[in-house]
């Protein structure tokens, strides 16, 4: 019979309970804390209240029970452990001790439960020295229950010791915390979990192919020993006592770390197509794109930590996996790792809000795979931040390009988010080699112009006019007030993000031609006037370009008292419409419409 079958034929006890520590020395990963508790038992210097806090499954309740047993032991050892032979220890081991009380505050969190417990504190212990009250998940107590508990905690009887355990320390009242000795339990490291799982596997007769396999279980447990043992039982059952790496990642639905190593290697070689095929294969296996990005970010972070010997201890992984990280770190430039982490962090932030999650992941991986790729030759009118070519660039060929023979004048900065063009006169075309031609961008961004012109922001309009007139004369296309209003509305809709507040106010203004070609803008107050004056030249340049007329002139002034009109609400506007046109009201009544 297979040894595992005989194991399961017995009364089965899960490993988390079967291998629960019974002494301080068997507690895993909390050496400093257990040493302090043993010293307190040896010296007899005990506080009246302790607070054990930390993540789930790291031994808080276990240590509370061991400590309660040790302080009631009649003959403790020299190391501060319980003897397991006296009447108090036997009663505790047989779960019949009347000196140790446990309360689950998650289900007994009312005032009545605490009052009943406080009544027990008045009765001195019959056997042993102390009555120990262990309150688990103490943060679940209601505020009234905390207040009922506070007085007893402040001045407890000499024979009473409270041990409070919680996973959420911040939810406990400060008045409670200030009356306790606080012990912060640490998360279990991958090394500690793997070491304990090896001992359990040895005792249970379960085999495993490598430490890396146990490391996958440890990483899945996320720092909790109880979770690790539960996962270990699950995997042992799936593998029938012979745990292998392939079966573990299949049972736990964990993405094989080999995929992360491949993605980084392919990205260093700029093989975008291969990365896309690998991504498609991963998604076809049922893995979520966000899960892939999170795992890859963790992998790249580990590779970065493996580049320096000083940060190598920050890797929570098996020794075998640590060597693989070091090998890949030797091939990766620091700049590549840093930029890749930034891209994946941005993808993780935007993933939930994205309506096309797969496309977001694909774009992120494309950018990661192009970090080390040389920049393409800048093309006219394109952003330098665009994606690089996914394919091999073709050999450059001679092209025909018009050559400017007259003076070229840059257009005045506009408020449109589109880039303005430059005015040129074209001579007969000539064949020019691509290697020698110099391509100028078709325009400027608003931020670049602002940075370039900031020292000259207060230059006279006359200077600007002179600069404009020095170039080729623009067309003198006539325009109407209706055309001005249309282009004004379009301009407001295209204004940069930093001027979005001003743009919303400008939408309510109505440009008016006072005397052709002078366009007048009337604003409500001096503050708005100052804002408009600061961008007046840009507004004029935008309108001149849109209307194809450099004749246009722009004036801005504050409205007179008789020009200020009341701003109507939607209801008032509708009422005004009904008064002017009774047919509107008839239509509303016929269709039984209600103004929303």
Short mmCIF file of C-alpha atoms in Angstrom, two decimals, residues 82-374:
data_model
loop_
_atom_site.label_atom_id
_atom_site.label_comp_id
_atom_site.label_asym_id
_atom_site.label_seq_id
_atom_site.Cartn_x
_atom_site.Cartn_y
_atom_site.Cartn_z
CA UNK A 82 6.43 24.83 30.57
CA UNK A 83 7.36 21.47 32.10
CA UNK A 84 4.32 19.56 30.68
CA UNK A 85 4.29 17.39 33.83
CA UNK A 86 2.58 19.42 36.56
CA UNK A 87 -1.17 19.44 37.09
CA UNK A 88 -1.59 22.86 35.48
CA UNK A 89 0.22 21.79 32.28
CA UNK A 90 -1.71 18.51 32.09
CA UNK A 91 -5.02 20.33 32.52
CA UNK A 92 -4.06 22.72 29.72
CA UNK A 93 -2.95 19.91 27.38
CA UNK A 94 -6.21 18.06 28.03
CA UNK A 95 -8.24 21.25 27.48
CA UNK A 96 -9.79 21.19 30.96
CA UNK A 97 -7.95 24.09 32.55
CA UNK A 98 -10.13 26.54 34.53
CA UNK A 99 -7.41 29.16 34.68
CA UNK A 100 -7.18 29.95 30.97
CA UNK A 101 -10.17 31.47 29.18
CA UNK A 102 -10.43 32.19 25.46
CA UNK A 103 -12.94 34.60 23.98
CA UNK A 104 -13.51 35.02 20.25
CA UNK A 105 -14.33 38.72 20.01
CA UNK A 106 -15.47 38.32 16.41
CA UNK A 107 -18.63 36.51 17.51
CA UNK A 108 -18.81 37.70 21.15
CA UNK A 109 -18.33 41.42 20.78
CA UNK A 110 -21.18 42.82 22.81
CA UNK A 111 -21.21 44.52 26.21
CA UNK A 112 -22.89 41.50 27.86
CA UNK A 113 -20.11 39.15 26.75
CA UNK A 114 -17.44 41.40 28.23
CA UNK A 115 -19.34 41.89 31.48
CA UNK A 116 -19.67 38.12 31.88
CA UNK A 117 -15.93 37.77 31.29
CA UNK A 118 -15.14 40.53 33.79
CA UNK A 119 -17.14 38.71 36.46
CA UNK A 120 -14.78 35.76 36.08
CA UNK A 121 -11.83 37.98 36.99
CA UNK A 122 -13.06 38.28 40.58
CA UNK A 123 -12.59 34.55 41.29
CA UNK A 124 -8.97 33.63 42.14
CA UNK A 125 -7.39 30.56 40.45
CA UNK A 126 -7.83 27.20 42.16
CA UNK A 127 -4.72 25.68 40.57
CA UNK A 128 -1.74 27.72 39.39
CA UNK A 129 -0.84 31.36 39.91
CA UNK A 130 -2.83 33.34 37.38
CA UNK A 131 -6.10 33.50 35.55
CA UNK A 132 -5.26 34.24 31.92
CA UNK A 133 -7.86 35.71 29.57
CA UNK A 134 -7.04 35.41 25.85
CA UNK A 135 -9.25 37.65 23.69
CA UNK A 136 -8.77 36.84 20.00
CA UNK A 137 -9.64 39.36 17.24
CA UNK A 138 -10.04 42.00 19.93
CA UNK A 139 -10.50 44.77 17.34
CA UNK A 140 -13.99 43.38 16.68
CA UNK A 141 -15.29 44.49 20.07
CA UNK A 142 -17.83 47.27 19.92
CA UNK A 143 -17.05 50.68 21.37
CA UNK A 144 -19.38 50.01 24.32
CA UNK A 145 -17.65 46.69 24.98
CA UNK A 146 -14.24 48.39 24.90
CA UNK A 147 -15.43 50.95 27.44
CA UNK A 148 -16.80 48.21 29.70
CA UNK A 149 -13.46 46.41 29.45
CA UNK A 150 -11.36 49.52 30.03
CA UNK A 151 -11.84 49.87 33.79
CA UNK A 152 -10.91 46.27 34.54
CA UNK A 153 -7.91 46.50 32.20
CA UNK A 154 -6.70 49.64 33.96
CA UNK A 155 -6.80 48.13 37.48
CA UNK A 156 -7.07 44.34 37.19
CA UNK A 157 -6.79 41.98 40.18
CA UNK A 158 -3.28 40.77 40.90
CA UNK A 159 -4.08 37.22 39.73
CA UNK A 160 -5.39 38.30 36.27
CA UNK A 161 -3.43 38.62 33.03
CA UNK A 162 -5.00 39.66 29.73
CA UNK A 163 -3.56 38.63 26.35
CA UNK A 164 -5.20 40.42 23.42
CA UNK A 165 -4.61 39.30 19.83
CA UNK A 166 -5.51 41.25 16.69
CA UNK A 167 -4.69 41.59 13.02
CA UNK A 168 -5.80 45.24 12.89
CA UNK A 169 -4.07 47.19 15.60
CA UNK A 170 -5.25 50.56 14.26
CA UNK A 171 -8.88 49.72 15.12
CA UNK A 172 -8.20 49.39 18.85
CA UNK A 173 -8.87 52.37 21.09
CA UNK A 174 -5.70 54.25 22.10
CA UNK A 175 -6.78 54.00 25.76
CA UNK A 176 -6.59 50.20 25.46
CA UNK A 177 -3.25 50.18 23.62
CA UNK A 178 -1.62 52.46 26.20
CA UNK A 179 -2.32 49.91 28.97
CA UNK A 180 -0.72 46.93 27.18
CA UNK A 181 2.73 45.65 26.38
CA UNK A 182 2.75 45.50 22.58
CA UNK A 183 4.35 42.65 20.63
CA UNK A 184 4.42 43.04 16.84
CA UNK A 185 4.63 39.71 15.03
CA UNK A 186 6.53 39.60 11.73
CA UNK A 187 5.43 38.14 8.41
CA UNK A 188 6.98 34.79 7.68
CA UNK A 189 9.81 34.91 5.18
CA UNK A 190 9.89 32.53 2.24
CA UNK A 191 12.98 30.89 3.72
CA UNK A 192 11.29 30.22 7.06
CA UNK A 193 8.21 28.77 5.39
CA UNK A 194 10.24 26.55 3.05
CA UNK A 195 12.30 25.24 6.00
CA UNK A 196 9.17 24.36 7.98
CA UNK A 197 7.50 22.72 4.97
CA UNK A 198 10.57 20.53 4.48
CA UNK A 199 10.26 19.31 8.06
CA UNK A 200 6.54 18.60 7.65
CA UNK A 201 7.14 16.77 4.36
CA UNK A 202 9.83 14.66 6.00
CA UNK A 203 7.56 13.69 8.90
CA UNK A 204 4.62 12.90 6.60
CA UNK A 205 6.69 10.93 4.08
CA UNK A 206 5.83 13.32 1.24
CA UNK A 207 8.42 13.87 -1.49
CA UNK A 208 9.10 17.02 -3.51
CA UNK A 209 11.35 17.61 -6.50
CA UNK A 210 13.06 20.86 -5.43
CA UNK A 211 13.10 23.75 -2.99
CA UNK A 212 11.80 25.93 -5.81
CA UNK A 213 8.56 23.92 -5.70
CA UNK A 214 8.13 24.61 -1.99
CA UNK A 215 9.08 28.22 -2.71
CA UNK A 216 6.01 28.57 -4.97
CA UNK A 217 3.82 27.44 -2.05
CA UNK A 218 5.59 29.85 0.28
CA UNK A 219 5.12 32.80 -2.07
CA UNK A 220 1.44 31.90 -2.52
CA UNK A 221 0.99 31.92 1.27
CA UNK A 222 2.08 35.60 1.37
CA UNK A 223 3.82 35.47 4.73
CA UNK A 224 1.33 33.28 6.64
CA UNK A 225 2.49 29.92 7.98
CA UNK A 226 -1.05 28.65 8.48
CA UNK A 227 -1.88 29.48 4.86
CA UNK A 228 1.30 27.75 3.72
CA UNK A 229 0.42 24.54 5.56
CA UNK A 230 -3.13 24.61 4.17
CA UNK A 231 -1.79 25.01 0.63
CA UNK A 232 0.74 22.26 1.30
CA UNK A 233 -2.07 19.87 2.28
CA UNK A 234 -4.00 20.81 -0.84
CA UNK A 235 -1.02 20.24 -3.14
CA UNK A 236 -0.06 16.98 -1.42
CA UNK A 237 -3.56 15.67 -2.03
CA UNK A 238 -3.48 16.75 -5.70
CA UNK A 239 -0.03 15.24 -6.29
CA UNK A 240 -0.71 12.02 -4.34
CA UNK A 241 2.30 12.49 -2.11
CA UNK A 242 4.84 13.30 -4.84
CA UNK A 243 4.93 17.09 -5.20
CA UNK A 244 6.34 18.40 -8.50
CA UNK A 245 6.76 21.93 -9.81
CA UNK A 246 4.46 21.41 -12.80
CA UNK A 247 1.63 20.02 -10.68
CA UNK A 248 1.97 22.77 -8.09
CA UNK A 249 1.59 25.62 -10.61
CA UNK A 250 -1.27 23.71 -12.24
CA UNK A 251 -3.14 23.14 -8.98
CA UNK A 252 -2.58 26.64 -7.61
CA UNK A 253 -3.16 28.33 -11.01
CA UNK A 254 0.17 30.14 -10.66
CA UNK A 255 1.87 31.59 -13.72
CA UNK A 256 5.20 29.86 -14.25
CA UNK A 257 8.06 32.21 -13.44
CA UNK A 258 9.77 30.97 -16.60
CA UNK A 259 7.39 33.23 -18.55
CA UNK A 260 8.73 36.29 -16.74
CA UNK A 261 12.34 35.34 -17.49
CA UNK A 262 11.42 34.87 -21.17
CA UNK A 263 9.63 38.22 -21.42
CA UNK A 264 12.64 40.07 -20.00
CA UNK A 265 15.08 38.21 -22.28
CA UNK A 266 12.95 38.90 -25.36
CA UNK A 267 12.55 42.56 -24.37
CA UNK A 268 16.31 43.00 -24.12
CA UNK A 269 16.53 41.74 -27.72
CA UNK A 270 13.61 43.99 -28.84
CA UNK A 271 11.63 40.97 -30.10
CA UNK A 272 8.21 42.57 -29.86
CA UNK A 273 6.46 39.97 -32.01
CA UNK A 274 7.71 37.11 -29.82
CA UNK A 275 6.55 38.92 -26.68
CA UNK A 276 3.08 39.33 -28.21
CA UNK A 277 2.91 35.62 -29.04
CA UNK A 278 3.96 34.72 -25.50
CA UNK A 279 1.32 37.08 -24.07
CA UNK A 280 -1.35 35.48 -26.26
CA UNK A 281 -0.31 32.02 -25.07
CA UNK A 282 -0.52 33.14 -21.41
CA UNK A 283 -3.98 34.67 -21.86
CA UNK A 284 -5.22 31.57 -23.71
CA UNK A 285 -4.34 29.54 -20.61
CA UNK A 286 -6.83 31.63 -18.61
CA UNK A 287 -4.49 34.05 -16.87
CA UNK A 288 -5.59 37.65 -16.40
CA UNK A 289 -3.53 40.41 -18.02
CA UNK A 290 -3.44 42.38 -14.79
CA UNK A 291 -2.12 39.30 -12.98
CA UNK A 292 0.65 39.04 -15.58
CA UNK A 293 1.64 42.72 -15.20
CA UNK A 294 1.71 42.42 -11.40
CA UNK A 295 3.84 39.27 -11.53
CA UNK A 296 6.19 40.76 -14.13
CA UNK A 297 6.62 43.93 -12.05
CA UNK A 298 7.55 41.80 -9.04
CA UNK A 299 9.98 39.83 -11.20
CA UNK A 300 11.69 42.96 -12.57
CA UNK A 301 11.92 44.32 -9.05
CA UNK A 302 13.65 41.11 -7.94
CA UNK A 303 16.07 41.34 -10.87
CA UNK A 304 16.90 44.91 -9.84
CA UNK A 305 17.54 43.79 -6.25
CA UNK A 306 19.81 41.01 -7.54
CA UNK A 307 22.15 43.47 -9.30
CA UNK A 308 23.82 44.51 -6.04
CA UNK A 309 25.16 42.24 -3.34
CA UNK A 310 23.89 44.64 -0.67
CA UNK A 311 20.25 44.30 -1.85
CA UNK A 312 20.38 40.55 -2.49
CA UNK A 313 18.93 39.71 0.98
CA UNK A 314 15.76 41.58 -0.04
CA UNK A 315 14.86 38.69 -2.35
CA UNK A 316 12.32 36.44 -0.65
CA UNK A 317 12.86 33.33 -2.75
CA UNK A 318 14.71 30.02 -2.83
CA UNK A 319 18.48 29.82 -3.34
CA UNK A 320 18.03 28.24 -6.77
CA UNK A 321 15.73 31.03 -7.91
CA UNK A 322 18.06 33.67 -6.44
CA UNK A 323 20.86 32.45 -8.71
CA UNK A 324 18.64 32.79 -11.78
CA UNK A 325 17.80 36.36 -10.80
CA UNK A 326 21.51 37.16 -10.49
CA UNK A 327 22.23 35.69 -13.93
CA UNK A 328 19.53 37.78 -15.58
CA UNK A 329 20.50 40.89 -13.61
CA UNK A 330 23.98 40.70 -15.13
CA UNK A 331 22.42 41.10 -18.60
CA UNK A 332 19.94 43.90 -17.76
CA UNK A 333 20.94 47.59 -17.75
CA UNK A 334 19.69 49.48 -14.71
CA UNK A 335 17.91 52.00 -16.98
CA UNK A 336 15.94 49.19 -18.62
CA UNK A 337 14.77 47.82 -15.24
CA UNK A 338 13.84 51.26 -13.94
CA UNK A 339 11.87 52.27 -17.06
CA UNK A 340 10.13 48.86 -17.19
CA UNK A 341 8.99 49.23 -13.57
CA UNK A 342 7.58 52.70 -14.29
CA UNK A 343 5.66 51.45 -17.34
CA UNK A 344 4.18 48.47 -15.48
CA UNK A 345 3.28 50.58 -12.46
CA UNK A 346 1.40 52.98 -14.75
CA UNK A 347 -0.36 50.03 -16.41
CA UNK A 348 -1.37 48.68 -13.01
CA UNK A 349 -2.84 52.08 -12.05
CA UNK A 350 -4.88 52.33 -15.26
CA UNK A 351 -5.88 48.67 -15.54
CA UNK A 352 -9.17 48.81 -13.64
CA UNK A 353 -10.44 51.88 -15.46
CA UNK A 354 -9.45 50.61 -18.91
CA UNK A 355 -12.27 49.48 -21.21
CA UNK A 356 -9.83 47.44 -23.32
CA UNK A 357 -7.59 45.77 -20.77
CA UNK A 358 -5.80 43.47 -23.17
CA UNK A 359 -4.80 46.36 -25.43
CA UNK A 360 -3.42 48.24 -22.41
CA UNK A 361 -1.29 45.23 -21.45
CA UNK A 362 -0.09 44.79 -25.04
CA UNK A 363 0.93 48.44 -25.35
CA UNK A 364 2.80 48.24 -22.05
CA UNK A 365 4.74 45.14 -23.12
CA UNK A 366 5.51 46.72 -26.52
CA UNK A 367 6.97 49.75 -24.76
CA UNK A 368 8.96 47.54 -22.40
CA UNK A 369 10.34 45.58 -25.35
CA UNK A 370 11.46 48.82 -27.03
CA UNK A 371 13.26 50.44 -24.09
CA UNK A 372 16.70 49.34 -25.34
CA UNK A 373 15.85 49.84 -29.03
CA UNK A 374 17.50 52.75 -30.79
#
